[in-house]
mmCIF file of C-alpha atoms in Angstrom:
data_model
loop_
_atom_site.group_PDB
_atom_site.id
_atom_site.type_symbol
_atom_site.label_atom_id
_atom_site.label_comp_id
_atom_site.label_asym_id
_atom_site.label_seq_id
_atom_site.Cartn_x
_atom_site.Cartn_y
_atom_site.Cartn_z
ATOM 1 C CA UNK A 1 -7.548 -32.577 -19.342
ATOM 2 C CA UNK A 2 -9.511 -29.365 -18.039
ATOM 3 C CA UNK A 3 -11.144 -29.260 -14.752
ATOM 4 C CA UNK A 4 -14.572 -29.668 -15.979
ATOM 5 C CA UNK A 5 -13.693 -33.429 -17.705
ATOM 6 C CA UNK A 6 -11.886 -34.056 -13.861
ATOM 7 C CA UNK A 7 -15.402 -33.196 -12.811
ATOM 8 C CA UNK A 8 -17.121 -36.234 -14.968
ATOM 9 C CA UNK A 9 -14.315 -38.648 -13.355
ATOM 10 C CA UNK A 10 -16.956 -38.462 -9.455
ATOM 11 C CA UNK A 11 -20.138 -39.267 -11.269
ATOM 12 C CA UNK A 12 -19.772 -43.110 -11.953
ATOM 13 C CA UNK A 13 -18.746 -43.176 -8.030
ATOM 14 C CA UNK A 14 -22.357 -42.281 -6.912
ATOM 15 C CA UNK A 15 -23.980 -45.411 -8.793
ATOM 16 C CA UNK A 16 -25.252 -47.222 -6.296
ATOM 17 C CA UNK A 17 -25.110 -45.091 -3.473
ATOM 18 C CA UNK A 18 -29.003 -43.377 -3.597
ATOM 19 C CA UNK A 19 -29.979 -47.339 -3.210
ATOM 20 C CA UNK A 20 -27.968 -47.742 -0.493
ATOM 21 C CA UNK A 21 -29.330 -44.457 1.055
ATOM 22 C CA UNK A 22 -32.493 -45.623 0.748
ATOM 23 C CA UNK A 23 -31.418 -48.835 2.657
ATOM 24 C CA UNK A 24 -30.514 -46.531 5.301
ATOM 25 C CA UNK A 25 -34.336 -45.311 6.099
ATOM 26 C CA UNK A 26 -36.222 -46.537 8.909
ATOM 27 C CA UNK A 27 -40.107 -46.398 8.341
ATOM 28 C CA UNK A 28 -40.886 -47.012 12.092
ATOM 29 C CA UNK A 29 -38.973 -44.043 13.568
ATOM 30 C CA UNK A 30 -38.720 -41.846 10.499
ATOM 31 C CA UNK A 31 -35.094 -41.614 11.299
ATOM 32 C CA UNK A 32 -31.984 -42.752 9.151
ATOM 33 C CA UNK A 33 -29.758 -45.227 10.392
ATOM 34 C CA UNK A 34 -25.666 -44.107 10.181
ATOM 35 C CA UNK A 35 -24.994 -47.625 8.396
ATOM 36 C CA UNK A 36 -26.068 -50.739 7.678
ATOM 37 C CA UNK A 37 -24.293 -52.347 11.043
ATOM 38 C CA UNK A 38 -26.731 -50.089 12.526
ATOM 39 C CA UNK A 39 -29.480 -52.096 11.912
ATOM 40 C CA UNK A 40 -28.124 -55.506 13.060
ATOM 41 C CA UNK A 41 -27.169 -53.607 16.474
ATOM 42 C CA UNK A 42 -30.873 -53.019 16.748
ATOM 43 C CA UNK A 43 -29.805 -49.092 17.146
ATOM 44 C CA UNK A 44 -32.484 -46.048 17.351
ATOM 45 C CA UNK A 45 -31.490 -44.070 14.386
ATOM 46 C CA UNK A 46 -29.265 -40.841 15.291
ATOM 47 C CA UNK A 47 -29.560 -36.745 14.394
ATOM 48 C CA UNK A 48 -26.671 -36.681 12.330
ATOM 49 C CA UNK A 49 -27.152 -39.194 10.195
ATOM 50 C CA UNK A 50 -31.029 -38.144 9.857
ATOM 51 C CA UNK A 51 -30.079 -34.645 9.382
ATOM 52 C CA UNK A 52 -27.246 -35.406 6.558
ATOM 53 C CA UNK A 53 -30.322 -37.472 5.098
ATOM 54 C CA UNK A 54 -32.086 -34.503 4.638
ATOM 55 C CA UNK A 55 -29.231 -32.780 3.579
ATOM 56 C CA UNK A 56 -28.749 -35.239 0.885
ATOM 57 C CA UNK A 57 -32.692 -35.694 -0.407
ATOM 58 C CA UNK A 58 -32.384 -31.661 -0.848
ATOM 59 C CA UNK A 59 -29.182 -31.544 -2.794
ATOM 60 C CA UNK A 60 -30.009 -33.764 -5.187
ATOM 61 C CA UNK A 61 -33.372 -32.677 -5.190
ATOM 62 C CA UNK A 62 -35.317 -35.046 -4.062
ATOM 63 C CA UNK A 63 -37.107 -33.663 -0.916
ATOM 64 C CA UNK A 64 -39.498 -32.342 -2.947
ATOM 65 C CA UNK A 65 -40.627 -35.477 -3.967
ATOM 66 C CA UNK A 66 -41.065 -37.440 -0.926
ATOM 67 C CA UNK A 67 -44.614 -38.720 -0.033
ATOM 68 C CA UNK A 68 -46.294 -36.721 2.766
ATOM 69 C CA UNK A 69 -46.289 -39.500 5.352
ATOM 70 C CA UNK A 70 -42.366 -39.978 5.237
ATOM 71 C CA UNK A 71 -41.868 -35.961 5.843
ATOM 72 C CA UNK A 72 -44.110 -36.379 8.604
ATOM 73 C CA UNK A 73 -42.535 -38.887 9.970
ATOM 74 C CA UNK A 74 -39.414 -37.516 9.606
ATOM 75 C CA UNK A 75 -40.665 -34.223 11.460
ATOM 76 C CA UNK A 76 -41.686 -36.130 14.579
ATOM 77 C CA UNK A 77 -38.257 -37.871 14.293
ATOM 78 C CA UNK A 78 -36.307 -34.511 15.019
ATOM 79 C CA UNK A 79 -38.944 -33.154 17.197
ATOM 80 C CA UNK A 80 -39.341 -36.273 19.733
ATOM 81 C CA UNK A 81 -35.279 -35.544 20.308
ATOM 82 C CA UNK A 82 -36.168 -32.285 21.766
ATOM 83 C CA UNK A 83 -35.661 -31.585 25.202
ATOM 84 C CA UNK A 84 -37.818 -28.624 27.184
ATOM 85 C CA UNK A 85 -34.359 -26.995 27.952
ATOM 86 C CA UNK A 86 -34.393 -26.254 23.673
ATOM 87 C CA UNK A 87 -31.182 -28.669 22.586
ATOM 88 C CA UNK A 88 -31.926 -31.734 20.783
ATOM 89 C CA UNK A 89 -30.155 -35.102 21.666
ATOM 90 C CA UNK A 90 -29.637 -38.567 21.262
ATOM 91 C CA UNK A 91 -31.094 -41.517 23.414
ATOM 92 C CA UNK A 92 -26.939 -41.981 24.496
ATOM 93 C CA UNK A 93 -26.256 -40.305 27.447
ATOM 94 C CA UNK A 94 -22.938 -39.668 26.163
ATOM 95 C CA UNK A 95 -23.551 -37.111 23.811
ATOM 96 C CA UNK A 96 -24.744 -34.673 26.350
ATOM 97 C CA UNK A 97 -21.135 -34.603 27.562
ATOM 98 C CA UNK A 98 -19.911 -33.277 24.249
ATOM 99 C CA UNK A 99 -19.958 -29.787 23.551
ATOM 100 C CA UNK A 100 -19.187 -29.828 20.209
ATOM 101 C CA UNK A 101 -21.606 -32.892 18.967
ATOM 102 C CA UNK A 102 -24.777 -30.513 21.101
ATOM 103 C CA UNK A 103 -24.438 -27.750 19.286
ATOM 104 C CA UNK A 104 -24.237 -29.511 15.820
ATOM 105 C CA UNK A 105 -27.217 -31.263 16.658
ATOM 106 C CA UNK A 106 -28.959 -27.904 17.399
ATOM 107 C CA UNK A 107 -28.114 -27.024 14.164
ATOM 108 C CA UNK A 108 -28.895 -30.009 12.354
ATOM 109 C CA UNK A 109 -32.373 -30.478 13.766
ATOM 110 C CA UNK A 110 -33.328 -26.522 13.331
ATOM 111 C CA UNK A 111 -32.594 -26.632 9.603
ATOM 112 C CA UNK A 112 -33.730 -30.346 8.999
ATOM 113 C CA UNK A 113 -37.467 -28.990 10.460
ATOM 114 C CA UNK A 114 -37.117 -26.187 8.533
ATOM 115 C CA UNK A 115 -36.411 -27.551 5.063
ATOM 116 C CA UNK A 116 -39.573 -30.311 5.780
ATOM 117 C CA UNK A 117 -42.057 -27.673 7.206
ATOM 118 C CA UNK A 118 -42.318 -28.670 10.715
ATOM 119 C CA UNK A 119 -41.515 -26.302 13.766
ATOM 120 C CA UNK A 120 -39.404 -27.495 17.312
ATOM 121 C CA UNK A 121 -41.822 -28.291 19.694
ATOM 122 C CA UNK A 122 -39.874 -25.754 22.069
ATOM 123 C CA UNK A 123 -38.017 -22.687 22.175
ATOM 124 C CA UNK A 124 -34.644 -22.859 20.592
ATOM 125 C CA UNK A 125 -31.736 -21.876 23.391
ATOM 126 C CA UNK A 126 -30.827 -18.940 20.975
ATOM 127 C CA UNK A 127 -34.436 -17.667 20.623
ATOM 128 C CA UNK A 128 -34.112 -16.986 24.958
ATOM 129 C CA UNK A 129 -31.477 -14.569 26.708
ATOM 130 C CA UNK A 130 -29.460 -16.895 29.010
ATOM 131 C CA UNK A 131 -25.739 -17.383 27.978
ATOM 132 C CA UNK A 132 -22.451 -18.843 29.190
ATOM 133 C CA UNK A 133 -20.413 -16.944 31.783
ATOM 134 C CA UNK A 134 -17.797 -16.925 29.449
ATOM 135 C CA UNK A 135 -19.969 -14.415 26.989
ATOM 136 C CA UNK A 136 -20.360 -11.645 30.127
ATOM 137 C CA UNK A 137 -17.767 -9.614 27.914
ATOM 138 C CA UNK A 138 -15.653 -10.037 24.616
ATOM 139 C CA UNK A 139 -12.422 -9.990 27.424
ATOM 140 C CA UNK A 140 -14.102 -13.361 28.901
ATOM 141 C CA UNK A 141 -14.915 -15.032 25.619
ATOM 142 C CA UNK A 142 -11.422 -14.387 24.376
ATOM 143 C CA UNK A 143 -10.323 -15.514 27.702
ATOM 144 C CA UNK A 144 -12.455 -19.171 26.704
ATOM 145 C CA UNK A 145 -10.883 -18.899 23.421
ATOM 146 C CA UNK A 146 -7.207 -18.815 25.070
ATOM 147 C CA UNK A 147 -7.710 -22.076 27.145
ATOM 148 C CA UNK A 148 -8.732 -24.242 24.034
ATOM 149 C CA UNK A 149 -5.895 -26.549 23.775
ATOM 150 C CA UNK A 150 -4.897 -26.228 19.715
ATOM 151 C CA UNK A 151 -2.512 -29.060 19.960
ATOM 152 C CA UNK A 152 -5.137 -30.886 17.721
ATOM 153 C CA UNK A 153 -5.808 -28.115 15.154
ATOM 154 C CA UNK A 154 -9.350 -30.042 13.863
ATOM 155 C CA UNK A 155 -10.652 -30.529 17.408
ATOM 156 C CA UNK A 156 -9.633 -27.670 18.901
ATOM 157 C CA UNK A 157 -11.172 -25.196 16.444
ATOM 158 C CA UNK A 158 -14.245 -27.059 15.983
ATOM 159 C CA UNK A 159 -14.308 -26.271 20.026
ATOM 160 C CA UNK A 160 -13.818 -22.389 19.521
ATOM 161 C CA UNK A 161 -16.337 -22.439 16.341
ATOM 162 C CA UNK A 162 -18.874 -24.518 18.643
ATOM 163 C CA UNK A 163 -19.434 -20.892 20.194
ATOM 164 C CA UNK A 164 -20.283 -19.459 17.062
ATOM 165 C CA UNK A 165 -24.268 -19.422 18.041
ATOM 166 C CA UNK A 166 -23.692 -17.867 21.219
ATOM 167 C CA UNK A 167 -22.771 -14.809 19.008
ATOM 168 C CA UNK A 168 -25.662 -14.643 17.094
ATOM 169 C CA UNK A 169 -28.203 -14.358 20.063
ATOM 170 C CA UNK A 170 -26.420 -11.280 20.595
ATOM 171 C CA UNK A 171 -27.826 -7.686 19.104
ATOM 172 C CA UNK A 172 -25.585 -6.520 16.251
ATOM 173 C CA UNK A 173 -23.987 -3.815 18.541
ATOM 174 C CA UNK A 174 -22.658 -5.918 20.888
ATOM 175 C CA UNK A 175 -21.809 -8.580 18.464
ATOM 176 C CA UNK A 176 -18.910 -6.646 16.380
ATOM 177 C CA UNK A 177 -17.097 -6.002 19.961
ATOM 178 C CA UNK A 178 -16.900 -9.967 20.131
ATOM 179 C CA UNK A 179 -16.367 -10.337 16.655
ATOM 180 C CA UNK A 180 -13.180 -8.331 16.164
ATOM 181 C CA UNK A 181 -11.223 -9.465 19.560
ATOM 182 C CA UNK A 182 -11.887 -13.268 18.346
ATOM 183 C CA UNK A 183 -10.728 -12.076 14.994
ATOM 184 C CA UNK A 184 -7.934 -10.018 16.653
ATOM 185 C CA UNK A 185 -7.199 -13.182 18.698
ATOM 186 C CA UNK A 186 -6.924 -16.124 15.744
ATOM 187 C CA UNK A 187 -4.591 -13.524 13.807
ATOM 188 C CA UNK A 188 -2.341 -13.750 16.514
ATOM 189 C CA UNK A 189 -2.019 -17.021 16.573
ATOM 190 C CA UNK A 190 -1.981 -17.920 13.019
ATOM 191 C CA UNK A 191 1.181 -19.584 11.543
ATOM 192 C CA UNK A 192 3.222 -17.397 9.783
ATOM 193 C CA UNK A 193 4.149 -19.648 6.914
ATOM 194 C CA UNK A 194 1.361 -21.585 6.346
ATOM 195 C CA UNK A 195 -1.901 -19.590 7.235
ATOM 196 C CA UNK A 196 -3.192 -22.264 9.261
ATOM 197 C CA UNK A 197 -4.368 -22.694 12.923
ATOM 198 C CA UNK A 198 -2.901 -25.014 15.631
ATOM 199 C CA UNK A 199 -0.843 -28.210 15.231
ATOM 200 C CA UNK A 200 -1.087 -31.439 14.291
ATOM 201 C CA UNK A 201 -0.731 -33.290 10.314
ATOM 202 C CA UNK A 202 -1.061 -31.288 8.321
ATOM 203 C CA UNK A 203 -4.884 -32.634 6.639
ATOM 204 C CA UNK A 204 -5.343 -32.299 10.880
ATOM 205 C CA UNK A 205 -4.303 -28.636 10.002
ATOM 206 C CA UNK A 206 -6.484 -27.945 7.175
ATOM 207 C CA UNK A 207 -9.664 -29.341 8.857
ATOM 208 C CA UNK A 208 -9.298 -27.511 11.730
ATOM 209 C CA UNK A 209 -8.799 -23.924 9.591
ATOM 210 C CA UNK A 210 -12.000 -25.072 7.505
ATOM 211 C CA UNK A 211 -13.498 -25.275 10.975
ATOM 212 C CA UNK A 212 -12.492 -22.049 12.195
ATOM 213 C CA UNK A 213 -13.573 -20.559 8.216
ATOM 214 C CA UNK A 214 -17.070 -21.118 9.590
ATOM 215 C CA UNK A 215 -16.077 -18.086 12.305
ATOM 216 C CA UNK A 216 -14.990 -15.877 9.338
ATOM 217 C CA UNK A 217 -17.453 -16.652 6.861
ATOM 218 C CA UNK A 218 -20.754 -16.379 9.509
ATOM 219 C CA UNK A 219 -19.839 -12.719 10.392
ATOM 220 C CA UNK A 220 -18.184 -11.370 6.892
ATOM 221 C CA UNK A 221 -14.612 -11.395 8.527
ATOM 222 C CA UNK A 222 -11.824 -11.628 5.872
ATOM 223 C CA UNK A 223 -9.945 -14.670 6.134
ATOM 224 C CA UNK A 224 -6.490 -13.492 6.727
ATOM 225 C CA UNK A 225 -3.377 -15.524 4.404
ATOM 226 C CA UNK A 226 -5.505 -17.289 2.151
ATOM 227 C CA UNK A 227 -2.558 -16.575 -0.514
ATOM 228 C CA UNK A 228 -0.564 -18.839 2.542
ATOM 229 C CA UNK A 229 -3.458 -21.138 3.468
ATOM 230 C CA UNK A 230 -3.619 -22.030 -0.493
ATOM 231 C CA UNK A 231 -0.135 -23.184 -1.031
ATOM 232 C CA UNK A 232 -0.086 -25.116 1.966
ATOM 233 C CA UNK A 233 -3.238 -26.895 1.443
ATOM 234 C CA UNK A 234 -2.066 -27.621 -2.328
ATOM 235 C CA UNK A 235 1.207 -29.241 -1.120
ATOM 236 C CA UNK A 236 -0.349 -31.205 1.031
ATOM 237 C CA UNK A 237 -2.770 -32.844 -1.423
ATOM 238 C CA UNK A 238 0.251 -33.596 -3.240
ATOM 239 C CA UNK A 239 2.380 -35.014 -0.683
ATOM 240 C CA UNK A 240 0.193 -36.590 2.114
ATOM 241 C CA UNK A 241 -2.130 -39.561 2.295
ATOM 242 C CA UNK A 242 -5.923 -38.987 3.183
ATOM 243 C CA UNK A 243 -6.952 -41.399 5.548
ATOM 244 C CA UNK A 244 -10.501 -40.179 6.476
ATOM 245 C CA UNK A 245 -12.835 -39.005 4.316
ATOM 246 C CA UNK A 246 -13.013 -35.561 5.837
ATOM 247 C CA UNK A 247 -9.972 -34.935 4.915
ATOM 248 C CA UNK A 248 -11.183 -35.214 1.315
ATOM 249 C CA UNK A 249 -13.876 -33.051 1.564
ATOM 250 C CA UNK A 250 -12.147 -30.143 3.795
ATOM 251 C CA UNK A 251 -9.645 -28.784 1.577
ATOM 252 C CA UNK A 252 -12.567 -28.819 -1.230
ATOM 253 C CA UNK A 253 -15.044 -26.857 0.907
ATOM 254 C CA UNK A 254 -12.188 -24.706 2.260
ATOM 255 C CA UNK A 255 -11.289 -23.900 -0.945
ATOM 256 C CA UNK A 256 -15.361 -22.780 -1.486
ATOM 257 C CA UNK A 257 -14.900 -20.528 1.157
ATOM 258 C CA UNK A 258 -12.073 -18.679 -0.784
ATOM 259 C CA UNK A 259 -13.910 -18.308 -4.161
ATOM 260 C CA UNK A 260 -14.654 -14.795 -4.113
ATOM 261 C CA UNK A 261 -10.898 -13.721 -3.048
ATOM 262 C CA UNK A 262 -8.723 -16.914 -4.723
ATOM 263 C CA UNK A 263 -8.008 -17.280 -7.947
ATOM 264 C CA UNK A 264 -6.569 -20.588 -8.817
ATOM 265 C CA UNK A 265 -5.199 -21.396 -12.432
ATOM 266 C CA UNK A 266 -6.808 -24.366 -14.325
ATOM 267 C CA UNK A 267 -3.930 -26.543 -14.539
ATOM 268 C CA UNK A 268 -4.068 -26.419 -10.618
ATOM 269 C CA UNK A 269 -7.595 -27.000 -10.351
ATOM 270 C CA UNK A 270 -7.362 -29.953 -12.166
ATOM 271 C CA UNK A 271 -4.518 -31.145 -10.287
ATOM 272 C CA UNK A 272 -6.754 -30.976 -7.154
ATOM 273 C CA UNK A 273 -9.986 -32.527 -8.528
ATOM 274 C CA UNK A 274 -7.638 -35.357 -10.041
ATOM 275 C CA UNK A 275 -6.543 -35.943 -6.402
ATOM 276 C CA UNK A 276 -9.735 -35.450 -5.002
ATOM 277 C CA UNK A 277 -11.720 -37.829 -6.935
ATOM 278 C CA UNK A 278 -8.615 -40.461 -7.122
ATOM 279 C CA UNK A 279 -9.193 -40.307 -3.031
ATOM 280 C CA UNK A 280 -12.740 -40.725 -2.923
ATOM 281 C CA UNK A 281 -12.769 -44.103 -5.206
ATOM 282 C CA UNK A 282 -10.585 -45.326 -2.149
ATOM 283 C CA UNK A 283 -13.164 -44.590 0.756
ATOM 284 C CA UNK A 284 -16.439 -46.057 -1.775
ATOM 285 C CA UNK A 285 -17.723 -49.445 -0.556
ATOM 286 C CA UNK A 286 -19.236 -52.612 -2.600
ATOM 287 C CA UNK A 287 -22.694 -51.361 -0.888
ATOM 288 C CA UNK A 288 -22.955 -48.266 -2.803
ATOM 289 C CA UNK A 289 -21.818 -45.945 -0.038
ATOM 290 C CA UNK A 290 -18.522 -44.380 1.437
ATOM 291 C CA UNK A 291 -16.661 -45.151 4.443
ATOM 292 C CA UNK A 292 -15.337 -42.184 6.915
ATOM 293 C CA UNK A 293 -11.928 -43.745 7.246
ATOM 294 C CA UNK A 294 -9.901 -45.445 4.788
ATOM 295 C CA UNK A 295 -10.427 -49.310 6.295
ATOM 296 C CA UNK A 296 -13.658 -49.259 7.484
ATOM 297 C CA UNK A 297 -16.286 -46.979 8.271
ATOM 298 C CA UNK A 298 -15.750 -45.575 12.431
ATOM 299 C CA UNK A 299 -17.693 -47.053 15.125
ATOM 300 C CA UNK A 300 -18.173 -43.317 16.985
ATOM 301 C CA UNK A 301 -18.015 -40.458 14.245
ATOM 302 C CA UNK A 302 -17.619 -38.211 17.276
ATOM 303 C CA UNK A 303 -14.418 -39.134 17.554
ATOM 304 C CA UNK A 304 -11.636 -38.431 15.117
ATOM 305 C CA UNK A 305 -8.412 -40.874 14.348
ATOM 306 C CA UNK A 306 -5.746 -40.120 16.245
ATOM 307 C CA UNK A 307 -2.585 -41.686 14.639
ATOM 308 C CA UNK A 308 0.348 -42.914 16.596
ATOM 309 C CA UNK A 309 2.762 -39.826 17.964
ATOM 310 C CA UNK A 310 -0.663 -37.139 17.673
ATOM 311 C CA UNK A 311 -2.347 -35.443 20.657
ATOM 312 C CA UNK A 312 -6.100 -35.212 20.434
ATOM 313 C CA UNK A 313 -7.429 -33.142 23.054
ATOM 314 C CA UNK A 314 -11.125 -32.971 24.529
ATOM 315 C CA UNK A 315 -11.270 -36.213 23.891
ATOM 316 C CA UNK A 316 -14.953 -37.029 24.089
ATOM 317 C CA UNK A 317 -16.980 -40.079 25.250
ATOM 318 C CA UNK A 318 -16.881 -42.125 22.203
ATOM 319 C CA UNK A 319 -21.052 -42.600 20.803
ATOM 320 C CA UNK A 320 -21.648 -45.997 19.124
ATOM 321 C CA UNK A 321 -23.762 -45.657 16.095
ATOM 322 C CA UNK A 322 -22.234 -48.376 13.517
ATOM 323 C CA UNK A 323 -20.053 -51.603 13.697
ATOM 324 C CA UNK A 324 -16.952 -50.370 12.455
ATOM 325 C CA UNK A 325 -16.948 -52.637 9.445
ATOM 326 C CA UNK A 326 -15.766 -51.525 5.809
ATOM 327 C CA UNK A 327 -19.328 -50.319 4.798
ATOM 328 C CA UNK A 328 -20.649 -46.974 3.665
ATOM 329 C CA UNK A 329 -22.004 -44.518 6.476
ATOM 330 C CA UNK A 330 -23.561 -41.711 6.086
ATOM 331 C CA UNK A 331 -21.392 -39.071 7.629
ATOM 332 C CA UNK A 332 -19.118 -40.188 4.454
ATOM 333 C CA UNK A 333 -21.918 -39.755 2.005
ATOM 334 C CA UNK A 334 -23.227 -36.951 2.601
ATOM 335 C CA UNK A 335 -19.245 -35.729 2.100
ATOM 336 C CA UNK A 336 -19.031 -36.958 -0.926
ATOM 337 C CA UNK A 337 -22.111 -35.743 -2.705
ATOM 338 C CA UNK A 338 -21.051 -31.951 -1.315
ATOM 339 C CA UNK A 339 -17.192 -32.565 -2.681
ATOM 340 C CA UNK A 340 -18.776 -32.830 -6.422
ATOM 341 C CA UNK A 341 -21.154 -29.430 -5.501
ATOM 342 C CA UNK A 342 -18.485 -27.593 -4.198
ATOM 343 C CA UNK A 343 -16.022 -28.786 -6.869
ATOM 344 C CA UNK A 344 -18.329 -27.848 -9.662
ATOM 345 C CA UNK A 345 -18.632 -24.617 -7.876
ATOM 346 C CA UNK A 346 -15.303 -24.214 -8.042
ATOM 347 C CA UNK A 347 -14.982 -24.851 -11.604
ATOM 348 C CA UNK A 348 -17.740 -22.233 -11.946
ATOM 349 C CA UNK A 349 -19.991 -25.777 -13.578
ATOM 350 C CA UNK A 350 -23.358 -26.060 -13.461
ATOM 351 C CA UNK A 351 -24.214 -28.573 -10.701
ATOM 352 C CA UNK A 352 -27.308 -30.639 -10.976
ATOM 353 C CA UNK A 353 -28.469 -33.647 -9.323
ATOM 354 C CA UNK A 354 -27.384 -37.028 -10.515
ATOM 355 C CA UNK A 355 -30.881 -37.954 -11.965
ATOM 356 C CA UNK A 356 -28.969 -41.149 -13.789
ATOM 357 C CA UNK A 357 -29.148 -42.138 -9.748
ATOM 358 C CA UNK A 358 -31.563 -40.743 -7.892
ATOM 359 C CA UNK A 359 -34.476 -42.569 -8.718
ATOM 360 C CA UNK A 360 -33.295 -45.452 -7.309
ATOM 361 C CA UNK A 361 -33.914 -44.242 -4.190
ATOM 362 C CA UNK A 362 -37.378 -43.204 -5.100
ATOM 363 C CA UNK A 363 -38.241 -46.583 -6.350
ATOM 364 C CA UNK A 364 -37.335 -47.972 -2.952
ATOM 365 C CA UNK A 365 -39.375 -45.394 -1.271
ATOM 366 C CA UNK A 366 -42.489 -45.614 -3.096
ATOM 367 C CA UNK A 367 -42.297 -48.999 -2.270
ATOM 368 C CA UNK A 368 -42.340 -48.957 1.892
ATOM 369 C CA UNK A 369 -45.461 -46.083 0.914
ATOM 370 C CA UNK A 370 -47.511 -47.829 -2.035
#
């Protein structure tokens, strides 16, 4: 079988998932709710999962097509979030006290207003001068790089990679000093055998090096190894058991990263989308949707799994958005649908959006707007 008939094997999966995204809308707020436990919790919906929304409606090109009250409403969603200081955040308390989650919701709710026409309502932290102590001088931020406990390769290089914005507030100049001592740095401490950073399993392993691919890739830094990182991440699909569904999508959008500098033969290719879409069958739900973890869909997508025997450090304060029930969520969606992009990018296939689908969601939507 070649990799492009693999390819046809993930588009059955998505049959009733643009109805169940469609279930996931709230009218009142504007916002998208993170599952359907959400609802029965009587929970405000959240950034991420109104952000992936958005992220969703535009790759499989629907955002076009919404009516002009839902994008409006949908604006005021992400801009009521917005606090004078520039960062966006949630009603809980408890994501303010999570590095990481803040500055992916800066990011989510910058390019959510963007892609629906709407501005922030204030000054975004990077569009003012202040920084961090830790970015006086490329000697202190590799100094903040060096206390990141990698013990937990995922979370620990989503920590380093959560800096990534302080560097572009700074003029080009200055940047490339930054730039090459944090490259200097992670080629330091990169293993020797596999390519990847810090410790942990080793799908723990990947996702944290397709975290800290974000550092490479945002300021045209080679990734060092990939020959390494390749026939690591390959063994593992073949060996290990993906119990999250990040650890689907990862090694797939990893392996997107490497296009331009990878070449992987066809019989390998399809070898990996076999595996891939054989694991994403396991995390889809009776609802339509896809689960984050392999039982059920996590209570607190914040927080990773941490199996028996692992270290996770930086724990944060767990955020409630969903139930924990075996149910689709949106952070799993929103996975899925960019594993089959990336994978057809890969396979150098046309992608297109899975029209046999998506008008169920417009049928529901032109319903709540009739």
């Amino acid at each position: 079988m070649t990799p492009e008939e693999r390819l046809k094997e993930m588009d059955p999966l998505f049959a009733g998932f643009y109805t169940w995204l469609a279930g996931q809308y709230d009218p009142l707020s504007g916002g998208f709710h993170y599952a359907r436990s959400s609802f029965d919790m009587g929970m405000i919906p959240d950034i991420e999962s109104t952000a992936q929304a958005v992220n969703i409606l535009e790759r499989s090109g629907l955002l076009g097509q919404l009516p002009k009250e839902m994008k409006d409403r949908m604006i005021a969603f992400f801009q009521i979030k917005q606090d004078p200081s520039g960062y966006f955040y949630d009603d809980n308390p408890n994501m303010r006290k999570d590095e990481v989650m803040v500055a992916r919701a800066l990011g989510y709710c910058a390019h959510s207003l963007h892609k629906l026409g709407g501005e922030p309502l204030y000054p975004l932290p990077h569009q003012s001068k202040e920084l961090p102590e830790f970015m006086r001088s490329p000697e202190a931020y590799v100094a903040w790089l060096k206390q990141v406990d990698l013990r937990n390769s995922w979370r620990g290089c989503d920590l380093m990679t959560s800096a990534n914005h302080y560097l572009t507030r700074l003029d080009e100049s200055a940047r490339a000093s930054y730039v090459e001592a944090a490259a200097d740095y992670f080629a330091s401490i990169q293993h020797p055998d596999t390519g990847f950073w810090g410790g942990g399993h080793p799908y723990v392993q990947i996702s944290g090096t397709f975290k800290l691919s974000a550092f490479y890739k945002r300021f045209g830094v080679p990734v060092p190894n990939v020959d390494k990182i390749y026939r690591a991440l390959l063994n593992c699909l073949r060996h290990e058991e993906a119990l999250d569904m990040c650890w689907v999508r990862n090694p797939i959008d990893l392996l997107e990263t490497f296009r331009g500098v990878l070449s992987i033969p066809a019989e390998e290719l399809e070898e990996i989308f076999r595996i891939t879409a054989a694991n994403m069958r396991k995390f889809l739900r009776g609802d339509g949707g896809f689960s984050r973890e392999l039982l059920h869909s996590p209570k607190a997508p914040n927080v990773a799994q941490v199996k028996e025997g692992e270290f996770y450090p930086y724990m944060p304060v767990a955020v409630p958005i969903g139930q924990g029930l075996v149910e689709g969520d949106m952070n799993a969606g929103t996975q899925a649908l960019l594993i089959r992009e990336y994978a057809h990018l890969l396979a150098k296939a046309d992608h297109k959006p899975l029209s046999q689908y998506t008008g169920h969601f417009m049928e529901r939507i032109e319903r709540i707007y009739a």
